[in-house]
Coordinates of C-alpha atoms in Angstrom, one line a residue:
Chain K
M1 CA 0.0 0.0 0.0
A2 CA 1.4 3.4 -1.0
N3 CA 2.5 5.6 1.8
T4 CA 1.4 9.2 1.1
E5 CA 2.1 10.7 4.5
R6 CA 5.2 13.0 4.8
F7 CA 7.3 13.9 7.8
S8 CA 7.2 17.5 9.1
G9 CA 8.2 19.3 12.2
V10 CA 11.1 18.8 14.6
I11 CA 12.6 15.4 14.2
S12 CA 15.2 14.2 16.6
P13 CA 18.1 11.9 15.5
A14 CA 17.9 10.1 18.8
L15 CA 21.0 9.4 20.8
T16 CA 21.8 5.7 21.4
P17 CA 22.7 5.0 25.1
F18 CA 25.2 2.2 25.7
K19 CA 25.8 0.2 28.9
A20 CA 29.2 0.2 30.6
D21 CA 30.2 -2.9 28.4
L22 CA 29.3 -0.8 25.3
S23 CA 26.3 -2.9 24.4
P24 CA 23.2 -0.9 23.4
D25 CA 21.1 0.1 26.4
T26 CA 17.6 -0.7 25.1
E27 CA 15.8 0.4 28.2
R28 CA 17.3 3.9 28.3
F29 CA 16.9 4.2 24.5
V30 CA 13.1 3.4 24.6
K31 CA 12.6 5.8 27.5
H32 CA 14.6 8.6 25.8
C33 CA 12.6 8.2 22.5
N34 CA 9.3 8.3 24.3
W35 CA 10.4 11.4 26.2
L36 CA 11.4 13.1 22.9
L37 CA 8.0 12.6 21.5
E38 CA 6.3 13.8 24.7
Q39 CA 8.5 16.9 24.5
G40 CA 7.1 17.8 21.0
C41 CA 9.2 16.0 18.5
A42 CA 7.1 15.0 15.5
G43 CA 9.4 12.1 14.6
L44 CA 12.5 10.2 15.5
A45 CA 15.4 9.9 13.0
V46 CA 16.9 7.0 14.9
F47 CA 20.3 5.7 13.7
G48 CA 21.7 8.9 12.3
T49 CA 25.1 10.3 12.8
T50 CA 24.2 11.5 16.3
S51 CA 22.9 8.1 17.1
E52 CA 26.3 6.5 16.5
A53 CA 24.5 4.3 14.0
N54 CA 27.6 3.3 12.1
S55 CA 29.3 2.4 15.3
Q56 CA 26.6 -0.3 15.6
S57 CA 26.0 -3.5 13.6
G58 CA 22.9 -3.9 11.5
A59 CA 21.6 -6.5 14.0
E60 CA 22.0 -4.1 16.9
R61 CA 20.1 -1.4 15.1
M62 CA 17.3 -3.7 14.0
A63 CA 16.9 -5.0 17.6
L64 CA 16.6 -1.4 18.9
L65 CA 14.1 -0.5 16.3
E66 CA 11.9 -3.5 17.2
A67 CA 12.1 -2.5 20.9
L68 CA 10.7 1.0 20.0
V69 CA 7.8 -0.4 18.1
E70 CA 7.1 -3.0 20.8
S71 CA 7.1 -0.1 23.4
G72 CA 4.0 1.3 21.7
I73 CA 5.6 4.1 19.6
D74 CA 3.7 4.5 16.3
P75 CA 6.1 3.3 13.6
K76 CA 4.8 6.1 11.4
V77 CA 6.9 8.6 13.4
L78 CA 10.1 6.6 12.9
M79 CA 12.6 7.5 10.2
P80 CA 15.5 5.1 10.9
G81 CA 18.8 5.5 9.2
T82 CA 19.2 2.5 6.8
G83 CA 22.1 3.6 4.6
A84 CA 25.1 1.4 4.3
T85 CA 28.2 1.0 2.1
S86 CA 26.8 -2.2 0.6
I87 CA 23.5 -2.7 -1.2
T88 CA 23.2 -6.0 0.7
E89 CA 23.0 -4.3 4.1
A90 CA 21.1 -1.2 2.9
V91 CA 18.4 -3.5 1.5
Q92 CA 18.3 -5.6 4.7
L93 CA 17.9 -2.6 7.0
T94 CA 15.5 -0.8 4.7
K95 CA 13.2 -3.8 4.2
H96 CA 13.2 -4.4 8.0
A97 CA 12.1 -0.8 8.5
V98 CA 9.4 -0.9 5.8
D99 CA 8.1 -4.2 7.2
L100 CA 7.8 -2.7 10.7
G101 CA 5.7 0.1 9.1
C102 CA 8.2 2.9 9.6
G103 CA 7.0 6.2 8.1
G104 CA 10.3 6.7 6.2
V105 CA 14.0 5.9 6.1
L106 CA 16.9 8.3 6.0
M107 CA 19.6 6.9 3.7
L108 CA 23.2 7.8 3.5
P109 CA 25.0 7.4 0.2
P110 CA 27.5 4.5 0.1
Y111 CA 30.2 6.4 1.9
Y112 CA 33.4 4.3 1.8
Y113 CA 34.8 5.2 -1.7
K114 CA 35.4 8.9 -2.3
N115 CA 36.0 8.9 -6.0
V116 CA 32.4 8.1 -6.9
N117 CA 30.2 9.9 -9.4
D118 CA 26.5 10.6 -9.6
D119 CA 25.9 7.6 -11.9
G120 CA 27.4 5.3 -9.2
I121 CA 25.3 6.8 -6.4
F122 CA 22.2 6.7 -8.6
R123 CA 22.9 3.1 -9.4
F124 CA 23.1 2.3 -5.6
F125 CA 19.7 3.8 -4.8
D126 CA 18.2 2.3 -7.9
E127 CA 19.3 -1.2 -6.9
V128 CA 18.1 -0.7 -3.3
I129 CA 14.7 0.7 -4.2
Q130 CA 14.1 -1.9 -6.9
R131 CA 15.1 -4.7 -4.5
I132 CA 12.7 -3.4 -1.8
G133 CA 9.9 -3.1 -4.4
D134 CA 7.4 -1.8 -2.0
D135 CA 5.1 1.3 -2.4
A136 CA 5.3 1.8 1.3
L137 CA 9.0 2.8 1.1
Q138 CA 9.7 6.5 1.6
V139 CA 13.3 7.5 1.2
Y140 CA 14.7 10.7 2.7
L141 CA 18.2 11.3 1.3
Y142 CA 20.9 12.0 3.9
H143 CA 23.2 14.7 2.6
I144 CA 26.1 15.1 5.1
P145 CA 29.4 16.0 3.3
P146 CA 31.2 16.7 6.6
Q147 CA 31.2 12.9 7.2
T148 CA 30.7 11.3 3.8
V149 CA 32.8 13.9 1.8
F150 CA 30.6 13.6 -1.3
G151 CA 26.8 14.0 -1.2
F152 CA 23.8 14.5 -3.4
S153 CA 24.2 17.1 -6.1
L154 CA 21.1 19.0 -7.4
D155 CA 21.4 17.0 -10.6
L156 CA 21.4 13.7 -8.8
I157 CA 18.5 14.6 -6.5
G158 CA 16.6 15.5 -9.7
R159 CA 17.4 12.2 -11.3
L160 CA 16.3 10.2 -8.2
V161 CA 13.0 12.2 -7.8
Q162 CA 12.2 11.8 -11.5
A163 CA 12.9 8.0 -11.4
Y164 CA 11.1 7.5 -8.1
P165 CA 8.7 10.4 -7.5
K166 CA 6.6 8.6 -4.9
T167 CA 9.6 7.0 -3.1
V168 CA 12.4 9.6 -3.0
V169 CA 10.4 12.2 -1.1
G170 CA 12.8 14.3 0.9
L171 CA 16.3 15.1 2.2
K172 CA 18.1 16.0 5.3
D173 CA 20.7 18.7 4.5
S174 CA 23.6 18.5 7.0
S175 CA 26.0 20.4 4.8
G176 CA 25.7 23.5 6.9
D177 CA 25.5 25.4 3.7
W178 CA 22.4 27.5 3.5
N179 CA 22.9 28.2 -0.2
N180 CA 22.6 24.5 -0.9
M181 CA 19.4 24.2 1.2
E182 CA 17.9 27.2 -0.6
A183 CA 18.8 25.7 -4.0
I184 CA 17.1 22.5 -3.1
L185 CA 14.0 24.3 -1.9
K186 CA 13.8 26.4 -5.1
N187 CA 14.5 23.5 -7.5
F188 CA 12.3 20.9 -5.9
P189 CA 9.0 22.4 -4.6
G190 CA 7.1 19.8 -2.7
F191 CA 10.2 17.8 -1.9
N192 CA 10.5 17.5 1.9
M193 CA 13.8 19.3 2.8
F194 CA 14.9 19.4 6.4
P195 CA 17.9 21.5 7.5
G196 CA 20.3 19.4 9.5
S197 CA 20.8 22.1 12.1
E198 CA 18.3 24.4 13.8
I199 CA 20.5 27.3 12.9
H200 CA 18.7 27.2 9.6
M201 CA 15.3 26.4 10.9
L202 CA 13.5 29.7 10.6
A203 CA 15.1 30.6 7.2
G204 CA 14.1 27.1 6.1
L205 CA 10.5 27.3 7.2
R206 CA 10.2 30.7 5.5
N207 CA 11.4 29.1 2.3
G208 CA 9.3 25.9 2.3
A209 CA 11.4 23.5 4.5
S210 CA 9.4 20.8 6.3
G211 CA 11.0 21.4 9.7
C212 CA 14.3 20.4 11.1
I213 CA 16.3 17.2 11.9
T214 CA 18.9 18.2 14.4
A215 CA 21.2 16.5 16.9
T216 CA 20.5 19.1 19.6
A217 CA 16.8 18.2 19.5
N218 CA 18.0 15.5 21.9
A219 CA 18.6 18.2 24.5
N220 CA 16.1 21.0 23.8
P221 CA 13.2 19.4 21.9
A222 CA 10.6 21.7 23.5
Q223 CA 12.3 24.9 22.6
L224 CA 12.7 23.8 19.0
R225 CA 9.1 22.7 18.8
S226 CA 8.1 26.1 20.1
L227 CA 9.8 27.8 17.2
Y228 CA 8.2 25.4 14.8
D229 CA 4.8 26.3 16.2
N230 CA 5.5 30.0 16.2
W231 CA 7.6 30.6 13.2
Q232 CA 5.0 33.0 11.7
T233 CA 4.7 35.1 14.8
P234 CA 6.6 38.4 15.6
Q235 CA 8.6 36.5 18.3
A236 CA 10.1 34.1 15.7
D237 CA 13.4 36.0 15.1
D238 CA 14.1 36.3 18.8
M239 CA 13.3 32.7 19.4
Q240 CA 15.7 31.7 16.5
A241 CA 18.4 33.9 17.9
A242 CA 18.2 32.2 21.3
I243 CA 18.1 28.8 19.7
T244 CA 21.1 29.6 17.5
A245 CA 23.2 30.9 20.4
L246 CA 22.5 27.7 22.4
R247 CA 23.3 25.5 19.4
K248 CA 26.6 27.3 18.8
T249 CA 27.5 26.7 22.5
I250 CA 26.8 23.0 22.3
Q251 CA 28.5 22.5 19.0
S252 CA 31.7 24.1 20.3
F253 CA 32.1 20.8 22.3
P254 CA 32.3 17.3 20.8
M255 CA 28.6 17.0 19.8
V256 CA 27.6 13.4 20.7
P257 CA 29.6 13.0 23.9
A258 CA 28.4 16.5 24.9
L259 CA 24.7 15.7 24.4
K260 CA 25.1 12.5 26.4
E261 CA 26.8 14.5 29.2
I262 CA 23.9 17.0 29.2
I263 CA 21.3 14.3 29.5
A264 CA 23.3 12.5 32.2
H265 CA 23.6 15.7 34.2
F266 CA 20.0 17.0 33.9
K267 CA 18.4 13.6 34.3
E268 CA 20.9 12.8 37.1
D269 CA 21.7 9.5 35.3
D270 CA 25.4 8.6 34.8
G271 CA 24.3 5.6 32.7
W272 CA 24.1 8.1 29.8
K273 CA 27.8 8.8 29.7
H274 CA 29.0 5.9 27.6
N275 CA 29.7 6.1 23.9
R276 CA 31.4 3.8 21.4
P277 CA 34.8 4.3 19.8
P278 CA 35.9 6.2 17.8
F279 CA 34.2 8.7 20.3
T280 CA 35.8 9.1 23.7
Q281 CA 34.2 10.3 26.9
M282 CA 34.6 14.0 27.7
P283 CA 37.1 14.9 30.5
A284 CA 35.4 16.0 33.7
E285 CA 37.0 19.5 33.3
Q286 CA 35.4 19.9 29.8
V287 CA 32.0 18.8 31.2
K288 CA 32.2 21.4 33.8
D289 CA 32.9 24.1 31.1
L290 CA 30.0 22.8 29.1
L291 CA 27.6 23.0 32.0
A292 CA 28.9 26.5 32.9
E293 CA 28.2 27.6 29.3
L294 CA 24.7 26.1 29.3
A295 CA 23.9 28.0 32.6
K296 CA 24.5 31.3 30.7
H297 CA 21.6 30.3 28.5
N298 CA 19.4 29.3 31.5
F299 CA 19.3 25.9 29.9
S300 CA 17.0 23.2 31.1
L301 CA 15.9 20.0 29.4
E302 CA 12.2 20.9 29.9
P303 CA 12.0 24.7 29.9
S304 CA 8.8 26.4 30.9
K305 CA 7.0 28.4 28.1
L306 CA 7.9 31.6 30.0
A307 CA 11.6 30.8 29.9
M308 CA 11.4 29.8 26.2
A309 CA 9.9 33.2 25.3
G310 CA 13.2 34.8 26.5
D311 CA 11.9 36.1 29.8
D312 CA 15.0 35.7 32.0
Chain Z
M1 CA 49.1 -20.1 20.3
A2 CA 51.1 -17.1 19.3
N3 CA 51.6 -16.4 15.7
T4 CA 55.1 -15.3 14.9
E5 CA 55.1 -15.5 11.1
R6 CA 55.0 -12.3 9.2
F7 CA 53.9 -11.5 5.7
S8 CA 56.3 -10.5 3.1
G9 CA 56.5 -10.3 -0.7
V10 CA 53.8 -9.3 -3.2
I11 CA 50.4 -9.5 -1.7
S12 CA 47.3 -9.1 -3.9
P13 CA 44.2 -7.4 -2.6
A14 CA 42.1 -9.9 -4.6
L15 CA 39.2 -8.6 -6.7
T16 CA 35.8 -9.9 -5.9
P17 CA 33.9 -11.1 -9.0
F18 CA 30.1 -10.7 -8.9
K19 CA 27.4 -12.5 -10.9
A20 CA 25.0 -10.7 -13.2
D21 CA 22.6 -10.4 -10.2
L22 CA 25.4 -8.8 -8.2
S23 CA 25.8 -11.7 -5.8
P24 CA 29.4 -12.7 -5.0
D25 CA 30.7 -15.2 -7.6
T26 CA 32.4 -17.7 -5.3
E27 CA 33.6 -20.0 -8.1
R28 CA 35.4 -17.3 -10.0
F29 CA 36.7 -15.8 -6.8
V30 CA 38.3 -19.1 -5.6
K31 CA 39.8 -19.7 -9.1
H32 CA 41.2 -16.1 -9.3
C33 CA 42.8 -16.4 -5.8
N34 CA 44.4 -19.7 -6.7
W35 CA 45.7 -18.2 -9.9
L36 CA 47.2 -15.2 -8.0
L37 CA 49.2 -17.6 -5.8
E38 CA 50.3 -19.7 -8.7
Q39 CA 51.6 -16.5 -10.4
G40 CA 53.8 -15.7 -7.4
C41 CA 51.8 -13.7 -4.9
A42 CA 53.0 -14.5 -1.4
G43 CA 49.6 -13.6 0.1
L44 CA 46.1 -12.5 -0.5
A45 CA 44.7 -9.3 1.1
V46 CA 41.2 -10.3 0.3
F47 CA 38.4 -7.8 1.2
G48 CA 40.4 -4.6 0.7
T49 CA 39.4 -1.5 -1.2
T50 CA 40.1 -3.2 -4.6
S51 CA 37.9 -6.1 -3.5
E52 CA 34.9 -3.9 -3.0
A53 CA 34.9 -5.2 0.5
N54 CA 32.7 -2.5 1.9
S55 CA 30.3 -3.0 -0.9
Q56 CA 29.6 -6.4 0.6
S57 CA 28.0 -7.4 3.9
G58 CA 30.0 -9.1 6.6
A59 CA 28.1 -12.4 6.0
E60 CA 29.1 -12.3 2.3
R61 CA 32.7 -11.7 3.1
M62 CA 32.8 -14.5 5.7
A63 CA 31.3 -17.0 3.2
L64 CA 33.9 -16.1 0.6
L65 CA 36.7 -16.5 3.1
E66 CA 35.4 -19.9 4.1
A67 CA 35.2 -20.9 0.4
L68 CA 38.9 -20.0 -0.1
V69 CA 40.0 -22.1 2.9
E70 CA 37.8 -25.0 1.8
S71 CA 39.4 -24.8 -1.7
G72 CA 42.7 -25.8 -0.1
I73 CA 44.4 -22.4 0.2
D74 CA 46.6 -22.3 3.3
P75 CA 44.9 -19.8 5.6
K76 CA 48.4 -18.5 6.6
V77 CA 48.6 -16.7 3.3
L78 CA 45.3 -14.9 3.8
M79 CA 45.2 -11.3 5.2
P80 CA 41.5 -10.5 5.0
G81 CA 40.2 -7.0 5.5
T82 CA 38.2 -7.0 8.8
G83 CA 37.9 -3.4 9.5
A84 CA 34.4 -1.9 10.0
T85 CA 32.9 1.3 11.4
S86 CA 31.6 -0.6 14.5
I87 CA 33.5 -2.6 17.1
T88 CA 30.7 -5.2 16.9
E89 CA 31.4 -6.0 13.2
A90 CA 35.1 -5.6 13.4
V91 CA 35.2 -8.1 16.2
Q92 CA 32.9 -10.5 14.4
L93 CA 35.0 -10.4 11.2
T94 CA 38.3 -10.5 12.9
K95 CA 37.4 -13.4 15.2
H96 CA 36.1 -15.3 12.2
A97 CA 39.5 -14.8 10.4
V98 CA 41.5 -15.8 13.4
D99 CA 39.4 -18.9 14.0
L100 CA 40.0 -19.9 10.4
G101 CA 43.7 -19.6 10.9
C102 CA 44.4 -16.6 8.7
G103 CA 48.0 -15.3 8.9
G104 CA 46.8 -11.8 9.6
V105 CA 44.1 -9.2 9.1
L106 CA 44.2 -5.8 7.5
M107 CA 42.2 -3.4 9.5
L108 CA 40.7 0.0 8.4
P109 CA 40.2 2.6 11.1
P110 CA 36.5 3.2 11.9
Y111 CA 35.9 5.4 8.8
Y112 CA 32.5 7.0 9.1
Y113 CA 33.2 10.0 11.3
K114 CA 35.8 12.5 10.1
N115 CA 36.4 14.5 13.3
V116 CA 38.0 11.7 15.2
N117 CA 41.2 12.0 17.1
D118 CA 44.0 9.5 17.8
D119 CA 42.6 8.7 21.2
G120 CA 39.3 7.6 19.6
I121 CA 41.1 5.4 17.0
F122 CA 43.3 3.9 19.6
R123 CA 40.3 3.1 21.8
F124 CA 38.6 1.4 18.8
F125 CA 41.6 -0.9 18.2
D126 CA 42.1 -1.5 21.9
E127 CA 38.5 -2.6 22.3
V128 CA 38.7 -4.9 19.2
I129 CA 42.0 -6.5 20.2
Q130 CA 40.9 -7.0 23.8
R131 CA 37.7 -8.6 22.7
I132 CA 39.4 -11.0 20.4
G133 CA 41.9 -11.9 23.2
D134 CA 43.9 -14.3 21.1
D135 CA 47.7 -14.5 20.6
A136 CA 47.1 -15.7 17.1
L137 CA 45.8 -12.3 16.0
Q138 CA 48.1 -10.4 13.8
V139 CA 46.9 -6.9 12.9
Y140 CA 48.1 -5.0 9.9
L141 CA 46.9 -1.4 10.0
Y142 CA 45.2 -0.2 6.8
H143 CA 46.3 3.5 6.2
I144 CA 44.3 4.8 3.2
P145 CA 43.5 8.5 3.6
P146 CA 42.2 8.8 0.0
Q147 CA 39.1 6.9 1.1
T148 CA 39.0 7.3 4.9
V149 CA 40.3 10.9 4.9
F150 CA 42.0 10.4 8.3
G151 CA 44.5 7.6 8.9
F152 CA 47.2 6.4 11.3
S153 CA 49.6 9.1 12.5
L154 CA 53.2 8.2 13.5
D155 CA 52.2 8.8 17.1
L156 CA 49.2 6.6 16.9
I157 CA 51.2 3.8 15.3
G158 CA 53.7 4.1 18.1
R159 CA 51.0 3.9 20.7
L160 CA 49.4 0.8 19.2
V161 CA 52.7 -1.0 18.7
Q162 CA 53.8 -0.2 22.3
A163 CA 50.5 -1.5 23.7
Y164 CA 50.3 -4.6 21.5
P165 CA 53.9 -5.4 20.2
K166 CA 53.0 -8.9 19.3
T167 CA 49.7 -8.1 17.7
V168 CA 50.0 -4.8 15.8
V169 CA 52.8 -5.9 13.5
G170 CA 52.5 -4.0 10.2
L171 CA 50.8 -1.5 8.0
K172 CA 49.7 -1.0 4.4
D173 CA 50.4 2.5 3.4
S174 CA 48.0 3.6 0.6
S175 CA 48.5 7.3 1.2
G176 CA 50.6 7.5 -2.0
D177 CA 53.0 9.7 0.1
W178 CA 56.5 8.3 0.0
N179 CA 57.6 10.6 2.8
N180 CA 55.1 9.0 5.1
M181 CA 56.2 5.5 4.2
E182 CA 59.8 6.5 4.7
A183 CA 59.0 7.9 8.1
I184 CA 57.2 4.7 9.2
L185 CA 60.2 2.6 8.1
K186 CA 62.6 4.8 10.0
N187 CA 60.6 5.1 13.1
F188 CA 59.5 1.5 13.4
P189 CA 62.3 -0.9 12.4
G190 CA 60.9 -4.4 12.3
F191 CA 57.4 -3.2 11.7
N192 CA 56.1 -4.8 8.5
M193 CA 55.3 -1.9 6.2
F194 CA 53.9 -2.5 2.7
P195 CA 53.5 0.3 0.2
G196 CA 50.0 0.3 -1.2
S197 CA 51.2 0.9 -4.7
E198 CA 54.1 -0.8 -6.6
I199 CA 55.2 2.7 -7.6
H200 CA 57.0 2.7 -4.3
M201 CA 58.0 -1.0 -4.3
L202 CA 61.7 -0.7 -5.0
A203 CA 62.3 2.3 -2.9
G204 CA 60.4 0.6 -0.1
L205 CA 62.4 -2.6 -0.4
R206 CA 65.7 -0.6 -0.3
N207 CA 64.5 1.0 2.9
G208 CA 63.2 -2.1 4.7
A209 CA 59.7 -2.5 3.5
S210 CA 58.3 -6.0 3.5
G211 CA 57.0 -6.1 -0.1
C212 CA 54.0 -4.5 -1.6
I213 CA 50.2 -4.8 -1.3
T214 CA 48.8 -3.4 -4.5
A215 CA 45.6 -3.5 -6.5
T216 CA 47.3 -4.1 -9.8
A217 CA 48.8 -7.3 -8.5
N218 CA 45.5 -8.7 -9.7
A219 CA 46.6 -8.1 -13.3
N220 CA 50.4 -8.4 -13.3
P221 CA 51.3 -10.6 -10.3
A222 CA 54.2 -12.3 -12.1
Q223 CA 55.9 -9.0 -13.1
L224 CA 55.7 -7.7 -9.6
R225 CA 57.0 -10.9 -8.1
S226 CA 59.9 -10.7 -10.5
L227 CA 60.9 -7.3 -9.2
Y228 CA 60.5 -8.6 -5.6
D229 CA 62.9 -11.5 -6.4
N230 CA 65.4 -9.3 -8.2
W231 CA 65.4 -6.0 -6.3
Q232 CA 69.0 -6.3 -5.4
T233 CA 70.1 -6.9 -9.0
P234 CA 71.3 -4.3 -11.6
Q235 CA 68.1 -4.7 -13.5
A236 CA 65.9 -3.6 -10.6
D237 CA 65.6 0.1 -11.6
D238 CA 64.6 -0.8 -15.2
M239 CA 62.1 -3.3 -13.9
Q240 CA 60.7 -0.7 -11.5
A241 CA 60.4 1.9 -14.4
A242 CA 58.4 -0.6 -16.5
I243 CA 56.2 -1.5 -13.6
T244 CA 55.6 2.2 -12.7
A245 CA 54.7 3.0 -16.3
L246 CA 52.2 0.2 -16.5
R247 CA 50.7 1.2 -13.1
K248 CA 50.3 4.8 -14.2
T249 CA 48.5 3.6 -17.3
I250 CA 46.1 1.4 -15.4
Q251 CA 45.4 4.0 -12.7
S252 CA 44.4 6.6 -15.2
F253 CA 41.2 4.6 -15.6
P254 CA 38.7 3.8 -12.8
M255 CA 40.9 1.2 -11.0
V256 CA 38.5 -1.6 -10.0
P257 CA 36.3 -1.6 -13.1
A258 CA 39.5 -1.4 -15.2
L259 CA 41.1 -4.4 -13.5
K260 CA 37.9 -6.4 -14.0
E261 CA 37.9 -5.5 -17.7
I262 CA 41.5 -6.5 -18.0
I263 CA 40.8 -9.9 -16.5
A264 CA 37.6 -10.3 -18.6
H265 CA 39.5 -9.5 -21.8
F266 CA 42.7 -11.5 -21.2
K267 CA 40.8 -14.5 -19.8
E268 CA 38.1 -14.2 -22.4
D269 CA 35.5 -14.3 -19.6
D270 CA 32.8 -11.6 -19.6
G271 CA 31.6 -12.9 -16.3
W272 CA 34.3 -10.7 -14.8
K273 CA 32.7 -7.4 -15.8
H274 CA 30.2 -7.0 -13.0
N275 CA 30.9 -4.7 -10.1
R276 CA 28.6 -3.4 -7.3
P277 CA 27.5 0.2 -6.9
P278 CA 28.8 2.8 -6.3
F279 CA 31.0 1.6 -9.1
T280 CA 29.7 1.5 -12.6
Q281 CA 30.8 -0.6 -15.6
M282 CA 33.2 1.1 -18.0
P283 CA 31.8 2.2 -21.3
A284 CA 32.9 0.0 -24.3
E285 CA 34.8 3.0 -25.8
Q286 CA 36.8 3.4 -22.6
V287 CA 37.6 -0.3 -22.4
K288 CA 38.9 0.0 -26.0
D289 CA 41.2 2.9 -24.9
L290 CA 42.4 0.9 -21.9
L291 CA 43.3 -2.2 -24.0
A292 CA 45.1 0.0 -26.6
E293 CA 47.1 1.6 -23.8
L294 CA 48.0 -1.8 -22.4
A295 CA 49.1 -3.0 -25.8
K296 CA 51.8 -0.2 -25.8
H297 CA 53.3 -2.0 -22.7
N298 CA 53.1 -5.4 -24.4
F299 CA 50.9 -6.3 -21.5
S300 CA 49.8 -9.9 -20.9
L301 CA 48.4 -11.5 -17.7
E302 CA 51.1 -14.2 -17.7
P303 CA 54.2 -12.6 -19.3
S304 CA 57.2 -14.7 -20.2
K305 CA 60.4 -14.0 -18.3
L306 CA 61.9 -12.6 -21.5
A307 CA 59.1 -10.0 -21.9
M308 CA 59.4 -9.0 -18.2
A309 CA 63.1 -8.3 -18.6
G310 CA 62.0 -5.5 -21.0
D311 CA 63.0 -7.4 -24.2
D312 CA 60.5 -5.9 -26.5

């Protein structure tokens, strides 16, 4: 059955908690994902870069995804990362997500080789989509040159959308390059583009973006949701300014370890501090600096509406 | 039981043939690997970059490795690539190789994230080696910045060798940077360094390298073996010049598709032409150009000793 629903709003690339032995911590993961939805996230892009997805095996990711659905989360709000360097694994992970009823998947290009061209990337997606062969599949392209080096050119996006207009329906742009986001919005009206950082959220929404998929939604989902709900109000620019300042503070630290430290601190749960290599745990001194910086923003995980309006 | 043997000589990162449906072609793979050994390769670095290793799932690679051993190839000559972006998969692939009796493994660093530091890479190898916990494990580091962007710094190599002197025993340097190779040879005497291209084979051997691990050994193993056997003779520089010229010709085409076209042509076996995305098949016109260029070198897969000596 064709899937005609599209994602919109604030989507969190949920962090993956690990136990002390570095195995995935299913219980904390399920709890965190439910909290993100309660706080106003419209969807969960589980197994993205922030989720340390590629630091996990396919089997580990599939088990975590099943645990989310079993916990009662509507699979329609789930947009798992199912990209891989091989068609074999991309097909396995994507089919698993579609079979579970996920609303969409966020797919990296095959990121090992660097000297690839658009024909090769097109061929990869063509093979995967053909092998899934299911109208329920909704692919969001994951454009993240800071990690993959190459990404999706405008020409390639156009070819994929033309070949699979009901399947290739959107893109997360983590290039950090507003000109690229703007060009996608202009060239592909109706295509669901999500900036990969809330720094571009308001500009995105004013130019037709569908919301935002951003790492820091793990720590300030409510504040981001508030901007999404109020982007056409006179307060929007002030809200964006506060959000941008907080984002710049957080991203001045190693992003994933920092987000885990923030959750560990504000939820008083040291079980959140573990991450897998190649990440390392933040030194205590750096954590102290992070928390001191956050205090300057009156940061809290669940801010009151008053605080979010900038009344401090 | 501790493994004290080290690899040396010409090692071929064996190509992986695929069937028309893109599944691994086990029969052609086993035949090709046996041929490479007959032609003088001292070892097979199966599942490297040239092997389209990361375009295959772990399960596919493990099945191919088992087929090689079942075909009668001594596992001691096998140096499978077992790197992965997750410790989970790296441990699974590495343990499988050690359990099969492989002489060593060639391990990529965890290559998804780009903003990693030496501590994070060290932590990855530390976790994997500890989890394997087997004296038989011999790790060769796979330094290939053209694909992974970051690699192994001299400092990091030193830390790994110091922590695991009997396990971290060598490195393949595919940086293309002779200065880096020379620095490794100078800083770590006794460490088994293999240039990742035969362009640096003679200079490497003169400075203590252990041989060469090179993609083009799939197409001209005998010629490379001949240089390895004769590097201390007066003919060595002329042999290196001929080998370098041929390498430069081949690498002016897309390397993996070109090597498959060469084997398909000279073995009269079109079953060799398939590759997995993100690679694409070479257009017929480009194949024609490639073969015309090779003819200028009097290229053949199994040259006579006379031809190899430059008598043309």
